[in-house]
Amino acid sequence: MSILAASFSESATLALEKHEEADGGPRSWAYEVGTAFITPNRINNFVGTGRGITRSQGDSGGEIYSFTASRRLGQLVFNLDDYTLTPQFELPFTLEVVDENSESPFLAFASSFTVRWVDFPWNEYLRTSFSMGLGLNYSSEIYAIDRERHLSKDRSHLKFNWPIQTTFALPHYPDDQMMIYIVHHSGGRIFDHGGLNALGMGYRRDF
């Protein structure tokens, strides 16, 4: 069902469609599991402008195990001549189990609004998606890497969550996806200044 539509010309239209359950239609839910290693790097190291990605060593090192249920909200349909683009809107809910080298495991919780780009020209050979979002993350403990990177500064349990993810799937098995993702929690100069990053791999299944 289209809840917002606009026409820019005879060849370009834009519509926002709310997700509705339908046999054979887009999936309503996705479930994800993944493991990420904690890094001492800044976010720019992940996009090729820094010195590369390294694994945090010592007490601040460790892994973040993520379990996510993501609800599909709808899509934006953009028709331009013979092309149709359909970025997807999702609301993921994530439970993180943080297992640091120096501490007992603790829990963190995140939820974000994300946009997933699914229209890639090579999807006939390798189905690909890229998503990015913004939300909040609450951790029951302060991450050791956060304390280490910001000595003598107050740190917040509540931070902004900026999930970044790429998935790959075989065309005949589009619901089973391998994912590469970045965990990025930051105070955004509101809750505090700075945060932490982790790089992970996992599995995503659409239902």
PDB file of C-alpha atoms in Angstrom:
ATOM      1  CA  MET A   1       0.000   0.000   0.000  1.00  0.00           C
ATOM      2  CA  SER A   2       1.413   3.376  -0.991  1.00  0.00           C
ATOM      3  CA  ILE A   3       1.140   5.920   1.817  1.00  0.00           C
ATOM      4  CA  LEU A   4       3.015   8.727   0.058  1.00  0.00           C
ATOM      5  CA  ALA A   5       3.433   9.308  -3.652  1.00  0.00           C
ATOM      6  CA  ALA A   6       4.887  12.093  -5.771  1.00  0.00           C
ATOM      7  CA  SER A   7       5.406  12.602  -9.491  1.00  0.00           C
ATOM      8  CA  PHE A   8       8.347  14.703 -10.653  1.00  0.00           C
ATOM      9  CA  SER A   9       7.800  14.181 -14.372  1.00  0.00           C
ATOM     10  CA  GLU A  10       6.228  11.703 -16.766  1.00  0.00           C
ATOM     11  CA  SER A  11       9.266   9.433 -16.295  1.00  0.00           C
ATOM     12  CA  ALA A  12       9.988   9.846 -12.558  1.00  0.00           C
ATOM     13  CA  THR A  13       7.764   8.910  -9.619  1.00  0.00           C
ATOM     14  CA  LEU A  14       8.401   8.373  -5.926  1.00  0.00           C
ATOM     15  CA  ALA A  15       6.243   6.382  -3.498  1.00  0.00           C
ATOM     16  CA  LEU A  16       6.620   5.305   0.112  1.00  0.00           C
ATOM     17  CA  GLU A  17       5.045   1.893   0.658  1.00  0.00           C
ATOM     18  CA  LYS A  18       4.233   0.454   4.074  1.00  0.00           C
ATOM     19  CA  HIS A  19       5.055  -3.227   4.453  1.00  0.00           C
ATOM     20  CA  GLU A  20       2.132  -5.638   4.351  1.00  0.00           C
ATOM     21  CA  GLU A  21       2.083  -9.398   4.799  1.00  0.00           C
ATOM     22  CA  ALA A  22       1.651 -11.187   1.466  1.00  0.00           C
ATOM     23  CA  ASP A  23       2.312 -14.692   0.155  1.00  0.00           C
ATOM     24  CA  GLY A  24       5.385 -14.560  -2.058  1.00  0.00           C
ATOM     25  CA  GLY A  25       6.040 -10.940  -1.139  1.00  0.00           C
ATOM     26  CA  PRO A  26       8.990  -9.383   0.693  1.00  0.00           C
ATOM     27  CA  ARG A  27       9.858 -10.987   4.010  1.00  0.00           C
ATOM     28  CA  SER A  28       8.652  -9.363   7.217  1.00  0.00           C
ATOM     29  CA  TRP A  29      11.489 -10.386   9.528  1.00  0.00           C
ATOM     30  CA  ALA A  30      15.204 -11.114   9.423  1.00  0.00           C
ATOM     31  CA  TYR A  31      17.266 -12.803  12.113  1.00  0.00           C
ATOM     32  CA  GLU A  32      21.013 -12.301  12.457  1.00  0.00           C
ATOM     33  CA  VAL A  33      23.845 -13.793  14.488  1.00  0.00           C
ATOM     34  CA  GLY A  34      27.413 -12.548  14.356  1.00  0.00           C
ATOM     35  CA  THR A  35      30.749 -12.198  16.113  1.00  0.00           C
ATOM     36  CA  ALA A  36      32.830  -9.028  16.006  1.00  0.00           C
ATOM     37  CA  PHE A  37      36.303  -8.372  17.384  1.00  0.00           C
ATOM     38  CA  ILE A  38      36.898  -5.161  19.292  1.00  0.00           C
ATOM     39  CA  THR A  39      39.353  -2.756  17.690  1.00  0.00           C
ATOM     40  CA  PRO A  40      41.259   0.289  18.979  1.00  0.00           C
ATOM     41  CA  ASN A  41      40.641   2.050  15.655  1.00  0.00           C
ATOM     42  CA  ARG A  42      38.543   5.045  14.750  1.00  0.00           C
ATOM     43  CA  ILE A  43      35.716   4.735  12.249  1.00  0.00           C
ATOM     44  CA  ASN A  44      37.793   6.329   9.459  1.00  0.00           C
ATOM     45  CA  ASN A  45      40.184   3.374   9.622  1.00  0.00           C
ATOM     46  CA  PHE A  46      37.375   1.215   8.229  1.00  0.00           C
ATOM     47  CA  VAL A  47      36.919   3.280   5.070  1.00  0.00           C
ATOM     48  CA  GLY A  48      40.516   3.409   3.894  1.00  0.00           C
ATOM     49  CA  THR A  49      41.515   6.829   5.227  1.00  0.00           C
ATOM     50  CA  GLY A  50      43.483   5.578   8.211  1.00  0.00           C
ATOM     51  CA  ARG A  51      46.239   3.095   8.938  1.00  0.00           C
ATOM     52  CA  GLY A  52      44.057   0.008   8.701  1.00  0.00           C
ATOM     53  CA  ILE A  53      42.150  -2.207  11.085  1.00  0.00           C
ATOM     54  CA  THR A  54      43.790  -3.940  14.023  1.00  0.00           C
ATOM     55  CA  ARG A  55      42.505  -6.164  16.812  1.00  0.00           C
ATOM     56  CA  SER A  56      42.562  -4.709  20.314  1.00  0.00           C
ATOM     57  CA  GLN A  57      45.037  -6.497  22.577  1.00  0.00           C
ATOM     58  CA  GLY A  58      45.296  -6.898  26.331  1.00  0.00           C
ATOM     59  CA  ASP A  59      42.489  -6.160  28.768  1.00  0.00           C
ATOM     60  CA  SER A  60      40.471  -4.114  26.262  1.00  0.00           C
ATOM     61  CA  GLY A  61      40.397  -6.851  23.627  1.00  0.00           C
ATOM     62  CA  GLY A  62      37.629  -9.353  23.124  1.00  0.00           C
ATOM     63  CA  GLU A  63      34.554 -10.165  21.109  1.00  0.00           C
ATOM     64  CA  ILE A  64      30.993  -8.910  20.803  1.00  0.00           C
ATOM     65  CA  TYR A  65      28.405 -11.605  20.050  1.00  0.00           C
ATOM     66  CA  SER A  66      25.292 -10.134  18.426  1.00  0.00           C
ATOM     67  CA  PHE A  67      21.762 -11.519  18.131  1.00  0.00           C
ATOM     68  CA  THR A  68      19.328  -9.416  16.079  1.00  0.00           C
ATOM     69  CA  ALA A  69      15.681  -9.535  15.060  1.00  0.00           C
ATOM     70  CA  SER A  70      14.890  -6.987  12.361  1.00  0.00           C
ATOM     71  CA  ARG A  71      11.373  -5.934  11.322  1.00  0.00           C
ATOM     72  CA  ARG A  72      10.795  -4.721   7.790  1.00  0.00           C
ATOM     73  CA  LEU A  73       8.795  -1.463   7.804  1.00  0.00           C
ATOM     74  CA  GLY A  74       8.399  -0.760   4.091  1.00  0.00           C
ATOM     75  CA  GLN A  75      10.216   0.607   1.098  1.00  0.00           C
ATOM     76  CA  LEU A  76      10.701   3.716  -0.991  1.00  0.00           C
ATOM     77  CA  VAL A  77       9.884   3.015  -4.649  1.00  0.00           C
ATOM     78  CA  PHE A  78      11.627   5.331  -7.100  1.00  0.00           C
ATOM     79  CA  ASN A  79      10.781   4.854 -10.777  1.00  0.00           C
ATOM     80  CA  LEU A  80      12.988   6.575 -13.324  1.00  0.00           C
ATOM     81  CA  ASP A  81      12.424   5.670 -16.963  1.00  0.00           C
ATOM     82  CA  ASP A  82      13.103   1.900 -17.139  1.00  0.00           C
ATOM     83  CA  TYR A  83      14.729   1.726 -13.694  1.00  0.00           C
ATOM     84  CA  THR A  84      13.057   0.994 -10.363  1.00  0.00           C
ATOM     85  CA  LEU A  85      14.928   1.481  -7.078  1.00  0.00           C
ATOM     86  CA  THR A  86      13.522   0.123  -3.819  1.00  0.00           C
ATOM     87  CA  PRO A  87      15.550   1.014  -0.699  1.00  0.00           C
ATOM     88  CA  GLN A  88      14.176  -0.890   2.296  1.00  0.00           C
ATOM     89  CA  PHE A  89      13.340   0.457   5.757  1.00  0.00           C
ATOM     90  CA  GLU A  90      13.979  -1.766   8.781  1.00  0.00           C
ATOM     91  CA  LEU A  91      13.901  -1.602  12.572  1.00  0.00           C
ATOM     92  CA  PRO A  92      16.472  -4.006  14.090  1.00  0.00           C
ATOM     93  CA  PHE A  93      16.584  -4.954  17.788  1.00  0.00           C
ATOM     94  CA  THR A  94      19.962  -6.268  18.920  1.00  0.00           C
ATOM     95  CA  LEU A  95      21.211  -8.077  22.012  1.00  0.00           C
ATOM     96  CA  GLU A  96      24.998  -7.989  22.425  1.00  0.00           C
ATOM     97  CA  VAL A  97      27.029 -10.226  24.692  1.00  0.00           C
ATOM     98  CA  VAL A  98      30.339  -8.447  25.288  1.00  0.00           C
ATOM     99  CA  ASP A  99      33.163 -10.830  26.214  1.00  0.00           C
ATOM    100  CA  GLU A 100      36.262  -8.822  27.093  1.00  0.00           C
ATOM    101  CA  ASN A 101      39.628 -10.310  27.983  1.00  0.00           C
ATOM    102  CA  SER A 102      39.687  -8.692  31.411  1.00  0.00           C
ATOM    103  CA  GLU A 103      36.066  -8.824  32.586  1.00  0.00           C
ATOM    104  CA  SER A 104      33.132 -11.184  32.902  1.00  0.00           C
ATOM    105  CA  PRO A 105      30.712 -10.994  29.952  1.00  0.00           C
ATOM    106  CA  PHE A 106      28.052  -8.300  30.120  1.00  0.00           C
ATOM    107  CA  LEU A 107      25.033  -7.339  28.033  1.00  0.00           C
ATOM    108  CA  ALA A 108      24.249  -4.421  25.747  1.00  0.00           C
ATOM    109  CA  PHE A 109      21.034  -3.568  23.931  1.00  0.00           C
ATOM    110  CA  ALA A 110      20.559  -1.599  20.718  1.00  0.00           C
ATOM    111  CA  SER A 111      17.799  -0.514  18.379  1.00  0.00           C
ATOM    112  CA  SER A 112      18.108   1.602  15.238  1.00  0.00           C
ATOM    113  CA  PHE A 113      16.219   2.781  12.197  1.00  0.00           C
ATOM    114  CA  THR A 114      18.082   1.502   9.132  1.00  0.00           C
ATOM    115  CA  VAL A 115      17.927   1.917   5.366  1.00  0.00           C
ATOM    116  CA  ARG A 116      18.966  -1.056   3.229  1.00  0.00           C
ATOM    117  CA  TRP A 117      20.038  -0.593  -0.399  1.00  0.00           C
ATOM    118  CA  VAL A 118      19.246  -3.723  -2.423  1.00  0.00           C
ATOM    119  CA  ASP A 119      19.478  -2.583  -6.047  1.00  0.00           C
ATOM    120  CA  PHE A 120      22.884  -3.640  -7.338  1.00  0.00           C
ATOM    121  CA  PRO A 121      23.563  -4.409 -11.024  1.00  0.00           C
ATOM    122  CA  TRP A 122      25.318  -7.722 -10.246  1.00  0.00           C
ATOM    123  CA  ASN A 123      22.468  -9.211  -8.178  1.00  0.00           C
ATOM    124  CA  GLU A 124      21.844 -11.807 -10.893  1.00  0.00           C
ATOM    125  CA  TYR A 125      25.200 -13.327  -9.955  1.00  0.00           C
ATOM    126  CA  LEU A 126      25.620 -12.319  -6.303  1.00  0.00           C
ATOM    127  CA  ARG A 127      22.738 -10.782  -4.377  1.00  0.00           C
ATOM    128  CA  THR A 128      24.083  -7.894  -2.339  1.00  0.00           C
ATOM    129  CA  SER A 129      22.678  -5.419   0.141  1.00  0.00           C
ATOM    130  CA  PHE A 130      24.167  -2.535   2.093  1.00  0.00           C
ATOM    131  CA  SER A 131      22.531  -1.018   5.159  1.00  0.00           C
ATOM    132  CA  MET A 132      23.225   1.837   7.518  1.00  0.00           C
ATOM    133  CA  GLY A 133      21.211   3.291  10.350  1.00  0.00           C
ATOM    134  CA  LEU A 134      21.034   5.355  13.498  1.00  0.00           C
ATOM    135  CA  GLY A 135      19.700   4.537  16.946  1.00  0.00           C
ATOM    136  CA  LEU A 136      20.711   4.012  20.565  1.00  0.00           C
ATOM    137  CA  ASN A 137      22.797   1.460  22.450  1.00  0.00           C
ATOM    138  CA  TYR A 138      22.783   0.838  26.201  1.00  0.00           C
ATOM    139  CA  SER A 139      25.519  -1.262  27.808  1.00  0.00           C
ATOM    140  CA  SER A 140      25.254  -2.624  31.338  1.00  0.00           C
ATOM    141  CA  GLU A 141      28.992  -1.967  31.796  1.00  0.00           C
ATOM    142  CA  ILE A 142      31.454   0.505  30.307  1.00  0.00           C
ATOM    143  CA  TYR A 143      33.557  -1.124  27.595  1.00  0.00           C
ATOM    144  CA  ALA A 144      37.212  -1.478  28.569  1.00  0.00           C
ATOM    145  CA  ILE A 145      38.321  -0.103  25.189  1.00  0.00           C
ATOM    146  CA  ASP A 146      36.156   2.968  25.800  1.00  0.00           C
ATOM    147  CA  ARG A 147      37.837   3.604  29.153  1.00  0.00           C
ATOM    148  CA  GLU A 148      41.291   2.949  27.675  1.00  0.00           C
ATOM    149  CA  ARG A 149      40.812   5.355  24.780  1.00  0.00           C
ATOM    150  CA  HIS A 150      39.387   8.099  27.007  1.00  0.00           C
ATOM    151  CA  LEU A 151      41.389   8.022  30.233  1.00  0.00           C
ATOM    152  CA  SER A 152      40.141  10.182  33.118  1.00  0.00           C
ATOM    153  CA  LYS A 153      36.967  11.097  31.225  1.00  0.00           C
ATOM    154  CA  ASP A 154      33.412  10.303  32.239  1.00  0.00           C
ATOM    155  CA  ARG A 155      31.923   7.591  30.046  1.00  0.00           C
ATOM    156  CA  SER A 156      28.239   6.984  29.358  1.00  0.00           C
ATOM    157  CA  HIS A 157      26.407   3.661  29.320  1.00  0.00           C
ATOM    158  CA  LEU A 158      24.048   5.159  26.709  1.00  0.00           C
ATOM    159  CA  LYS A 159      25.443   5.953  23.266  1.00  0.00           C
ATOM    160  CA  PHE A 160      24.339   6.440  19.709  1.00  0.00           C
ATOM    161  CA  ASN A 161      24.341   3.261  17.640  1.00  0.00           C
ATOM    162  CA  TRP A 162      25.492   3.477  14.002  1.00  0.00           C
ATOM    163  CA  PRO A 163      25.147  -0.001  12.451  1.00  0.00           C
ATOM    164  CA  ILE A 164      26.814  -0.595   9.070  1.00  0.00           C
ATOM    165  CA  GLN A 165      26.341  -3.890   7.227  1.00  0.00           C
ATOM    166  CA  THR A 166      26.886  -5.588   3.864  1.00  0.00           C
ATOM    167  CA  THR A 167      25.312  -8.932   2.970  1.00  0.00           C
ATOM    168  CA  PHE A 168      25.931 -11.445   0.182  1.00  0.00           C
ATOM    169  CA  ALA A 169      23.737 -14.338  -0.975  1.00  0.00           C
ATOM    170  CA  LEU A 170      23.540 -16.794  -3.860  1.00  0.00           C
ATOM    171  CA  PRO A 171      20.726 -15.853  -6.292  1.00  0.00           C
ATOM    172  CA  HIS A 172      18.960 -19.211  -5.787  1.00  0.00           C
ATOM    173  CA  TYR A 173      19.126 -18.875  -1.969  1.00  0.00           C
ATOM    174  CA  PRO A 174      18.386 -15.172  -1.358  1.00  0.00           C
ATOM    175  CA  ASP A 175      17.140 -15.706   2.209  1.00  0.00           C
ATOM    176  CA  ASP A 176      20.467 -17.125   3.437  1.00  0.00           C
ATOM    177  CA  GLN A 177      23.039 -14.350   3.617  1.00  0.00           C
ATOM    178  CA  MET A 178      26.590 -13.927   4.795  1.00  0.00           C
ATOM    179  CA  MET A 179      27.123 -10.561   6.433  1.00  0.00           C
ATOM    180  CA  ILE A 180      30.093  -8.334   7.175  1.00  0.00           C
ATOM    181  CA  TYR A 181      29.340  -5.556   9.613  1.00  0.00           C
ATOM    182  CA  ILE A 182      30.723  -2.750  11.772  1.00  0.00           C
ATOM    183  CA  VAL A 183      29.654  -2.141  15.359  1.00  0.00           C
ATOM    184  CA  HIS A 184      29.980   1.583  16.058  1.00  0.00           C
ATOM    185  CA  HIS A 185      28.850   3.116  19.362  1.00  0.00           C
ATOM    186  CA  SER A 186      29.554   6.795  19.966  1.00  0.00           C
ATOM    187  CA  GLY A 187      28.550   9.425  22.484  1.00  0.00           C
ATOM    188  CA  GLY A 188      28.161  11.899  19.634  1.00  0.00           C
ATOM    189  CA  ARG A 189      29.352  14.766  21.877  1.00  0.00           C
ATOM    190  CA  ILE A 190      25.988  14.501  23.637  1.00  0.00           C
ATOM    191  CA  PHE A 191      26.268  11.495  25.965  1.00  0.00           C
ATOM    192  CA  ASP A 192      30.065  11.716  25.919  1.00  0.00           C
ATOM    193  CA  HIS A 193      32.875  12.280  23.391  1.00  0.00           C
ATOM    194  CA  GLY A 194      34.084   9.222  21.456  1.00  0.00           C
ATOM    195  CA  GLY A 195      33.193   5.560  21.595  1.00  0.00           C
ATOM    196  CA  LEU A 196      34.237   2.204  20.181  1.00  0.00           C
ATOM    197  CA  ASN A 197      34.294   0.119  17.016  1.00  0.00           C
ATOM    198  CA  ALA A 198      34.279  -3.591  16.206  1.00  0.00           C
ATOM    199  CA  LEU A 199      34.429  -5.551  12.954  1.00  0.00           C
ATOM    200  CA  GLY A 200      32.368  -8.713  12.538  1.00  0.00           C
ATOM    201  CA  MET A 201      31.040 -11.478  10.328  1.00  0.00           C
ATOM    202  CA  GLY A 202      27.833 -13.445  10.654  1.00  0.00           C
ATOM    203  CA  TYR A 203      24.710 -14.974   9.133  1.00  0.00           C
ATOM    204  CA  ARG A 204      21.389 -13.342   8.277  1.00  0.00           C
ATOM    205  CA  ARG A 205      18.191 -15.221   7.477  1.00  0.00           C
ATOM    206  CA  ASP A 206      15.045 -13.609   6.057  1.00  0.00           C
ATOM    207  CA  PHE A 207      11.685 -15.018   7.161  1.00  0.00           C
TER     208      PHE A 207
END
